[in-house]
Short mmCIF file of C-alpha atoms in Angstrom, two decimals:
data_model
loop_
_atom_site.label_atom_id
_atom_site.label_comp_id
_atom_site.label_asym_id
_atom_site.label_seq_id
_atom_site.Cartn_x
_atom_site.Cartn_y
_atom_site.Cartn_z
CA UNK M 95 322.53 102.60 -27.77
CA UNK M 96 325.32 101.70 -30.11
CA UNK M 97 327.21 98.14 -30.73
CA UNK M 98 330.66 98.86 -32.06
CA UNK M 99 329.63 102.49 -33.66
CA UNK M 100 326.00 100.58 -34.85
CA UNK M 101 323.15 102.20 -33.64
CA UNK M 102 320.41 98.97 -32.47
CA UNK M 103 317.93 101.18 -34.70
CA UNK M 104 320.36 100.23 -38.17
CA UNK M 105 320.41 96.69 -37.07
CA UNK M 106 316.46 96.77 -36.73
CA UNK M 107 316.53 98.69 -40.35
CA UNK M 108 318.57 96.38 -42.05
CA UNK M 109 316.49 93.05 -40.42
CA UNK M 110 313.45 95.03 -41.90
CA UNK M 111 314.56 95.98 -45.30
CA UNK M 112 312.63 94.25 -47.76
CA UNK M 113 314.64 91.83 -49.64
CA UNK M 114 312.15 90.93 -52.36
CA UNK M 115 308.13 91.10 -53.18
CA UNK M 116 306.20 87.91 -53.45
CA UNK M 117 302.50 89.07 -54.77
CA UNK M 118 301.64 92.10 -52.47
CA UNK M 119 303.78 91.12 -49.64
CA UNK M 120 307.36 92.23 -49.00
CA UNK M 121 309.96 89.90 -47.36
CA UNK M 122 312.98 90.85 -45.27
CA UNK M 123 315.24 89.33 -43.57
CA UNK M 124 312.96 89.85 -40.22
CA UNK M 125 310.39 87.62 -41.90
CA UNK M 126 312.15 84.86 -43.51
CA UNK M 127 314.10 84.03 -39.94
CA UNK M 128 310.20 84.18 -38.35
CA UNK M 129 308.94 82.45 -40.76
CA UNK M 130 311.11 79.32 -40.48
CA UNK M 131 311.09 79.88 -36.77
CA UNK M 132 307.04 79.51 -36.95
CA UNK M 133 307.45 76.11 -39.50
CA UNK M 134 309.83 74.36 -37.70
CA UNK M 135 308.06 74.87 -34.16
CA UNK M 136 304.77 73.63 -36.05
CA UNK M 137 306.47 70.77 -37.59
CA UNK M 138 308.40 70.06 -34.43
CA UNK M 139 304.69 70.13 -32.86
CA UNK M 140 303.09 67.78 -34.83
CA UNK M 141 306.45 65.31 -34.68
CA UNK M 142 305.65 65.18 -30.48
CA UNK M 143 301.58 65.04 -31.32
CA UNK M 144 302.16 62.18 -33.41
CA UNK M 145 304.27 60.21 -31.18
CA UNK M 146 302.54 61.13 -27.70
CA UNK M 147 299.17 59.54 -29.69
CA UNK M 148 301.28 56.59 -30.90
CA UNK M 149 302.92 56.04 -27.19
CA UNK M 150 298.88 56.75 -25.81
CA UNK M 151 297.69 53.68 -27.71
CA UNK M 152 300.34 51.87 -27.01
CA UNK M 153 299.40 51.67 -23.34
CA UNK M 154 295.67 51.23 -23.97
CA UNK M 155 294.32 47.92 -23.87
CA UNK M 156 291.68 48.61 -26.17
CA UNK M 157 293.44 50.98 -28.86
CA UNK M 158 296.74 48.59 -28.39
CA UNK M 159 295.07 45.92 -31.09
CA UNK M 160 294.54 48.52 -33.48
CA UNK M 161 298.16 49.82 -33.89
CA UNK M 162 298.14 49.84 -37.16
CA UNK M 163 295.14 52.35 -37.14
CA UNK M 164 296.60 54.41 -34.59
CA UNK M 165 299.47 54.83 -36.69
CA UNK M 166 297.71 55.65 -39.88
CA UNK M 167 295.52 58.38 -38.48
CA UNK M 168 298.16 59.70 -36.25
CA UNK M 169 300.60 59.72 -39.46
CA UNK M 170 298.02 62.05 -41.68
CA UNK M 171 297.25 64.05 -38.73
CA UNK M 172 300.45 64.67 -38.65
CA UNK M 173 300.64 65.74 -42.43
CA UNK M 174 297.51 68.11 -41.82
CA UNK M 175 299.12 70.15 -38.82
CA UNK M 176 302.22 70.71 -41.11
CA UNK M 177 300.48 72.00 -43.88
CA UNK M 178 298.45 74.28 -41.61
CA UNK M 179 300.85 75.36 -39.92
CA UNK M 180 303.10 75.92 -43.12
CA UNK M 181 300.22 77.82 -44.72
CA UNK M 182 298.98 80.11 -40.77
CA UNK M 183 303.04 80.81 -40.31
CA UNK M 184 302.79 82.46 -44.26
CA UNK M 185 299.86 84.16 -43.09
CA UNK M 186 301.01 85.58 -40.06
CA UNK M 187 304.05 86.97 -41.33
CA UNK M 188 301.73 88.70 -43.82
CA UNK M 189 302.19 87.08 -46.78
CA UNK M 190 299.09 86.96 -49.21
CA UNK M 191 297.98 83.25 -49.74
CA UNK M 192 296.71 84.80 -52.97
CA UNK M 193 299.87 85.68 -54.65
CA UNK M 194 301.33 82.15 -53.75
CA UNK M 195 300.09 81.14 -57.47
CA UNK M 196 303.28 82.11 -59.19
CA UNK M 197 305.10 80.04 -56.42
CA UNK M 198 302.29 77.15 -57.94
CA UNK M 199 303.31 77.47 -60.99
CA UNK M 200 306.69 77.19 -60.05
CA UNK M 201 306.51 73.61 -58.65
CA UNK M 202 303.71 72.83 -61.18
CA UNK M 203 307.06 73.36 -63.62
CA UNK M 204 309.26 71.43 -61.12
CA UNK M 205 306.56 68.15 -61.27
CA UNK M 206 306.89 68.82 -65.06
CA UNK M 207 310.46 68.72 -65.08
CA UNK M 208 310.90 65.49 -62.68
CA UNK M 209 309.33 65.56 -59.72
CA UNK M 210 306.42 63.44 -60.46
CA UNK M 211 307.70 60.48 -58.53
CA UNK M 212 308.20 61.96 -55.50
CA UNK M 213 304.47 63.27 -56.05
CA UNK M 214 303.70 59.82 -57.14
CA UNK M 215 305.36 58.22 -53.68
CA UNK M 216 303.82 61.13 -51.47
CA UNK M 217 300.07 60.45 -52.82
CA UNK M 218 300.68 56.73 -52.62
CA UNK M 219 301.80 56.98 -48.91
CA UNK M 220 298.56 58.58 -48.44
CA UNK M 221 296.50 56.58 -50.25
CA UNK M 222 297.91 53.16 -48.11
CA UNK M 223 297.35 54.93 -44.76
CA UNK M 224 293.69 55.79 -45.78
CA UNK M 225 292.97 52.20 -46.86
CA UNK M 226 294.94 50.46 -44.61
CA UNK M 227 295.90 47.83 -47.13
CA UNK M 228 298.89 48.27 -45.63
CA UNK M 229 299.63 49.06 -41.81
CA UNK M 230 302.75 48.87 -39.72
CA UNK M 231 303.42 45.51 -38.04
CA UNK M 232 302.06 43.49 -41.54
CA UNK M 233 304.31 40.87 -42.87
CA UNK M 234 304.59 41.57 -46.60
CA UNK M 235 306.16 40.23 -49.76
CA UNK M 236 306.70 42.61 -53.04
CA UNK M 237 307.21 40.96 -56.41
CA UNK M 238 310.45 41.74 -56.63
CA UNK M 239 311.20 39.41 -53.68
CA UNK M 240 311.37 41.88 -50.76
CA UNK M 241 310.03 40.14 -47.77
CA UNK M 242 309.53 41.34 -44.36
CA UNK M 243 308.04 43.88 -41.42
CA UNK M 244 306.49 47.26 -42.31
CA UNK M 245 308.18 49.37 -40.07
CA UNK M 246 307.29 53.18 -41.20
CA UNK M 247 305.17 54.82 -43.90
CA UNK M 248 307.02 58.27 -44.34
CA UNK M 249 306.11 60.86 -47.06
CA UNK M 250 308.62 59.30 -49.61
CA UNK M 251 309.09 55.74 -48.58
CA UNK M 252 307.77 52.64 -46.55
CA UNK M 253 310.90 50.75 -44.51
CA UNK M 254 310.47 47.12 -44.44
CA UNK M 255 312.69 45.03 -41.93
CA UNK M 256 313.60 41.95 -43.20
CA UNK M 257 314.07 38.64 -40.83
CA UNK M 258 317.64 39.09 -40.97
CA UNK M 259 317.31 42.16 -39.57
CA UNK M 260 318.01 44.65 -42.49
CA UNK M 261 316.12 47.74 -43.61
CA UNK M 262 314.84 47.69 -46.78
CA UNK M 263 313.75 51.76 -48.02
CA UNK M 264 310.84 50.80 -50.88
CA UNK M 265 309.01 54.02 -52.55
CA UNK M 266 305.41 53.98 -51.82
CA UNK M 267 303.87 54.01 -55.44
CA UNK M 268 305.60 50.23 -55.96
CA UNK M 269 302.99 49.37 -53.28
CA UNK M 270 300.07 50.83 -55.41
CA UNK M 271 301.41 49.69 -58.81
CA UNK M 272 302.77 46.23 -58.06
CA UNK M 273 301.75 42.56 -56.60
CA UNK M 274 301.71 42.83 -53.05
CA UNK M 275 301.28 39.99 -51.01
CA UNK M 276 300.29 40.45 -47.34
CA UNK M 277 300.55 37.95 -45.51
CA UNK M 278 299.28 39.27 -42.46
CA UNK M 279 296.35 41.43 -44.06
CA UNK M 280 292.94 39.09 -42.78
CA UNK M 281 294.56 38.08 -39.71
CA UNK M 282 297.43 36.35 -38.19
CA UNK M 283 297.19 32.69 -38.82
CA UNK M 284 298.34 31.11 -41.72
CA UNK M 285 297.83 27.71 -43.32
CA UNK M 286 300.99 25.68 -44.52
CA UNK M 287 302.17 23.22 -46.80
CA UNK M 288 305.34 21.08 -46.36
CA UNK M 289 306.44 18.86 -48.73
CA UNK M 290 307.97 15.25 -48.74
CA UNK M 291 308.48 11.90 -49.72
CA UNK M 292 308.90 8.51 -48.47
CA UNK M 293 310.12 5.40 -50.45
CA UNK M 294 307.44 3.11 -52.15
CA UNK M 295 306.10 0.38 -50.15
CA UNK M 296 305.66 2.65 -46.83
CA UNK M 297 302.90 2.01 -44.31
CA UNK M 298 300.87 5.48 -45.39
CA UNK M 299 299.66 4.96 -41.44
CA UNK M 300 302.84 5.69 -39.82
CA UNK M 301 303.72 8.55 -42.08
CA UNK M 302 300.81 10.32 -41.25
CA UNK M 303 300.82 9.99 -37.59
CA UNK M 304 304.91 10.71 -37.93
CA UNK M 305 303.96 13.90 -40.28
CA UNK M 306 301.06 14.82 -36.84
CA UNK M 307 303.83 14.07 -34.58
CA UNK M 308 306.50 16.52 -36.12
CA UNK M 309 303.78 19.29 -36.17
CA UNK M 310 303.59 18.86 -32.37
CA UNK M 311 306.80 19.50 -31.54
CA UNK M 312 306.82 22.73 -32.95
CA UNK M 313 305.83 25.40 -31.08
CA UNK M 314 303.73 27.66 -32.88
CA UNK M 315 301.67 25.42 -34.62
CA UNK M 316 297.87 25.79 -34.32
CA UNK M 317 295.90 22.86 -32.80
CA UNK M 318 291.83 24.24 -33.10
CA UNK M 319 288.30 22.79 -34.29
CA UNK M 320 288.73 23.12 -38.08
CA UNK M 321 292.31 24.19 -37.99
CA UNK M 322 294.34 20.94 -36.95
CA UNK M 323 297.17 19.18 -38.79
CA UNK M 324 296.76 17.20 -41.48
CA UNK M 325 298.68 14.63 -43.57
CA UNK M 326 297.90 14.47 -47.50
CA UNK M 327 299.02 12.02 -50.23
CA UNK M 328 299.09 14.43 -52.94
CA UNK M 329 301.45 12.76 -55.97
CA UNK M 330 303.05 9.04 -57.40
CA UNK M 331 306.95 10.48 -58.19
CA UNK M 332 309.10 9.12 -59.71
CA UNK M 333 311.15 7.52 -56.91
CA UNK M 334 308.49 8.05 -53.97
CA UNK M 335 305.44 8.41 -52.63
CA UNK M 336 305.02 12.35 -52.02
CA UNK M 337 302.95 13.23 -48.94
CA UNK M 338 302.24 17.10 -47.59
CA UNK M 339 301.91 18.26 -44.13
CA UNK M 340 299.18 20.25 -44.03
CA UNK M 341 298.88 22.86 -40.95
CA UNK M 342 298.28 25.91 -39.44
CA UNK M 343 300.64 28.17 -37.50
CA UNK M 344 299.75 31.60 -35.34
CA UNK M 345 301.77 35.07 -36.03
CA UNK M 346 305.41 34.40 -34.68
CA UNK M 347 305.91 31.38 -37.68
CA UNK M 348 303.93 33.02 -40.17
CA UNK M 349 306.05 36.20 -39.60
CA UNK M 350 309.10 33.38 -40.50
CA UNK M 351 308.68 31.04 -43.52
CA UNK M 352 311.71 30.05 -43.92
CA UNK M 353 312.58 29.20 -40.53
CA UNK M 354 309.46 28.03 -39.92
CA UNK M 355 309.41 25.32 -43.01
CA UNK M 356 313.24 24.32 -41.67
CA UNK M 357 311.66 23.08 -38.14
CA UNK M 358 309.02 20.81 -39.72
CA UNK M 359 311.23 19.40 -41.62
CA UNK M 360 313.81 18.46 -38.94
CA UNK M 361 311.15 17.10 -36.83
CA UNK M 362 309.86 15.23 -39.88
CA UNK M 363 313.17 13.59 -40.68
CA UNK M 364 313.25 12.80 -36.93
CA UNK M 365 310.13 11.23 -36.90
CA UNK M 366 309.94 8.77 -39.88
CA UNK M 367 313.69 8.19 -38.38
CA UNK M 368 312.05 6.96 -36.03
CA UNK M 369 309.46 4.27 -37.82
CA UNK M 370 312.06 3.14 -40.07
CA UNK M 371 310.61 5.03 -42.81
CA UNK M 372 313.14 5.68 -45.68
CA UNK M 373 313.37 8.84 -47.63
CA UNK M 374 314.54 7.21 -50.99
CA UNK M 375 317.34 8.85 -53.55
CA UNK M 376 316.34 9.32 -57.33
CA UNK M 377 315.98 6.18 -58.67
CA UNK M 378 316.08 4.98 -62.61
CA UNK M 379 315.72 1.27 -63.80
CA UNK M 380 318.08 -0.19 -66.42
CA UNK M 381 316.78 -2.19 -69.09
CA UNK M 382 319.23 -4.44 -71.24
CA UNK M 383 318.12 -5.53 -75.05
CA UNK M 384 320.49 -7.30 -75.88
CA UNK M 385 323.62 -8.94 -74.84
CA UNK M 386 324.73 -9.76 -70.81
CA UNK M 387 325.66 -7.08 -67.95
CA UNK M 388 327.79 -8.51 -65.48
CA UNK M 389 327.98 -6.45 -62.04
CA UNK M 390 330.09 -6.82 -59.12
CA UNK M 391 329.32 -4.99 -55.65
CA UNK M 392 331.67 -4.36 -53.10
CA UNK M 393 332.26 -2.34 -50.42
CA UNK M 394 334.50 0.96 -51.37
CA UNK M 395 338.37 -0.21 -49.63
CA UNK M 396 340.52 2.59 -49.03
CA UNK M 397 344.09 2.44 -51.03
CA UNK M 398 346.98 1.28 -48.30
CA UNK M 399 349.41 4.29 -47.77
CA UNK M 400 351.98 4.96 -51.17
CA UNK M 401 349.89 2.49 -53.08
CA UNK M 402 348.32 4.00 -56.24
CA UNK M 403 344.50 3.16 -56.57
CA UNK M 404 343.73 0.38 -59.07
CA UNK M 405 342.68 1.66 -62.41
CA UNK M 406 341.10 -0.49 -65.20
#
């Protein structure tokens, strides 16, 4: 048979010609298109393995607590079924593994020349799925300021979601090589401190059982044997009396600081509202030496319309 005076034999001859040698093995054009056929279908593979595990636990009571190890283990199994695959596709195609040390070499130049931090990030992904020091679903906070979800660990990168909803791309090796503060690594309860102050002279009663009150009213807040609210007289200021309210809050305000600390202390200011407490402004005395000060209070009067306020 022919296909526009080409015999099917010459297109079979010219998809077989060998292009170029790698060790003992000869590549044509045949080869190459298999060969990528075979990688992709093994990569595509583990992609669907990965996710079918992920959706699996998911929906299983008793592996749905442990997503974060789910996630880790189906992430690196992941990793091994590409490599296999990478290396079995070579194989079948009849490449020899063996003569794969001048391609070696090759990227042993490449990590010489500047690829040592994407080596760096791809060893450091591996290294925080293996230890879990790190798992998706933690609530994290990197030194320099990044705060929020861990979303993915890929090969090159971990993606944080921050509260406001914004992805943050960080390279793995800054979570190996830097501060990292987890704030969800022991477990999901966190103890809190919120300052304030009240003016000097204050009953210390009422603004302790105003400080308990305002922790009631938000939702969120713990209220267990050893774990319940607390009110603490910590420092003499300057121009009050500074108290903390000590508590503890479950995963949903832990997971929101800032938010969190902005409730308390609305339903704070509510409640010493409330017991006529007074939150005092800075305050400085004045001490005269010598001579007389003469002062005159009054209350602030408006100007009357096209009258120019008085000056002295």
């Amino acid at each position: 048979m022919q296909a526009d005076g080409i015999s099917w034999q010459q297109i079979i001859d010219w998809l077989t010609t060998p292009l170029f040698t790698i060790g003992k093995s000869s590549l044509s054009i045949a080869s190459i298109v298999g060969l990528v056929v075979l990688v992709v279908l093994f990569w595509w593979g583990a992609q669907v393995i990965e996710s079918t595990l992920r959706k699996f636990a998911s929906k299983t009571p008793r592996l749905s607590e442990s997503t974060g190890s789910v996630y880790a283990w189906a992430r690196i199994l992941r990793y091994i079924i590409w490599i296999a695959g990478t290396f079995a596709a070579l194989s079948y195609i009849g490449i020899d593994l063996t003569g794969l040390a001048i391609v070696g070499g090759a990227i042993g130049v490449g990590v010489g020349l500047g690829l040592q931090s994407i080596v760096a990030n791809f060893v450091s992904g591996i290294i925080l799925l293996l230890e879990k020091s790190l798992k998706v679903g933690d609530f994290v906070e990197l030194e320099s300021g990044v705060r929020g979800h861990v979303r993915e660990i890929s090969l090159r990168f971990t993606r944080i979601t921050t509260n406001d909803d914004v992805d943050i791309l960080v390279p793995n090796n800054e979570f190996t090589q830097a501060r990292l503060v987890n704030w969800t690594y022991s477990g999901h309860k966190q103890r809190l401190h919120i300052p304030f102050g009240v003016a000097y002279g204050s009953d210390k009663d009422k603004v302790k059982a105003a400080g308990l009150r305002a922790a009631k009213r938000v939702q969120g807040v713990l209220d267990e044997p050893g774990r319940d609210a607390d009110v603490w007289l910590v420092e003499f200021g300057d121009s009050s009396l500074n108290f903390e309210l000590v508590l503890w809050v479950g995963p949903d305000l832990v997971a929101r600081p800032g938010r969190t600390k902005a409730m308390l202390l609305w339903a704070i200011e509510d409640e010493l509202g409330k017991e006529g407490l007074e939150i005092p402004f800075p305050q400085r005395d004045l001490h005269v030496r010598s001579g007389s000060l003469e002062v005159s209070l009054k209350q602030n009067e408006s100007p009357k319309p096209n009258e120019a306020p008085e000056t002295k």
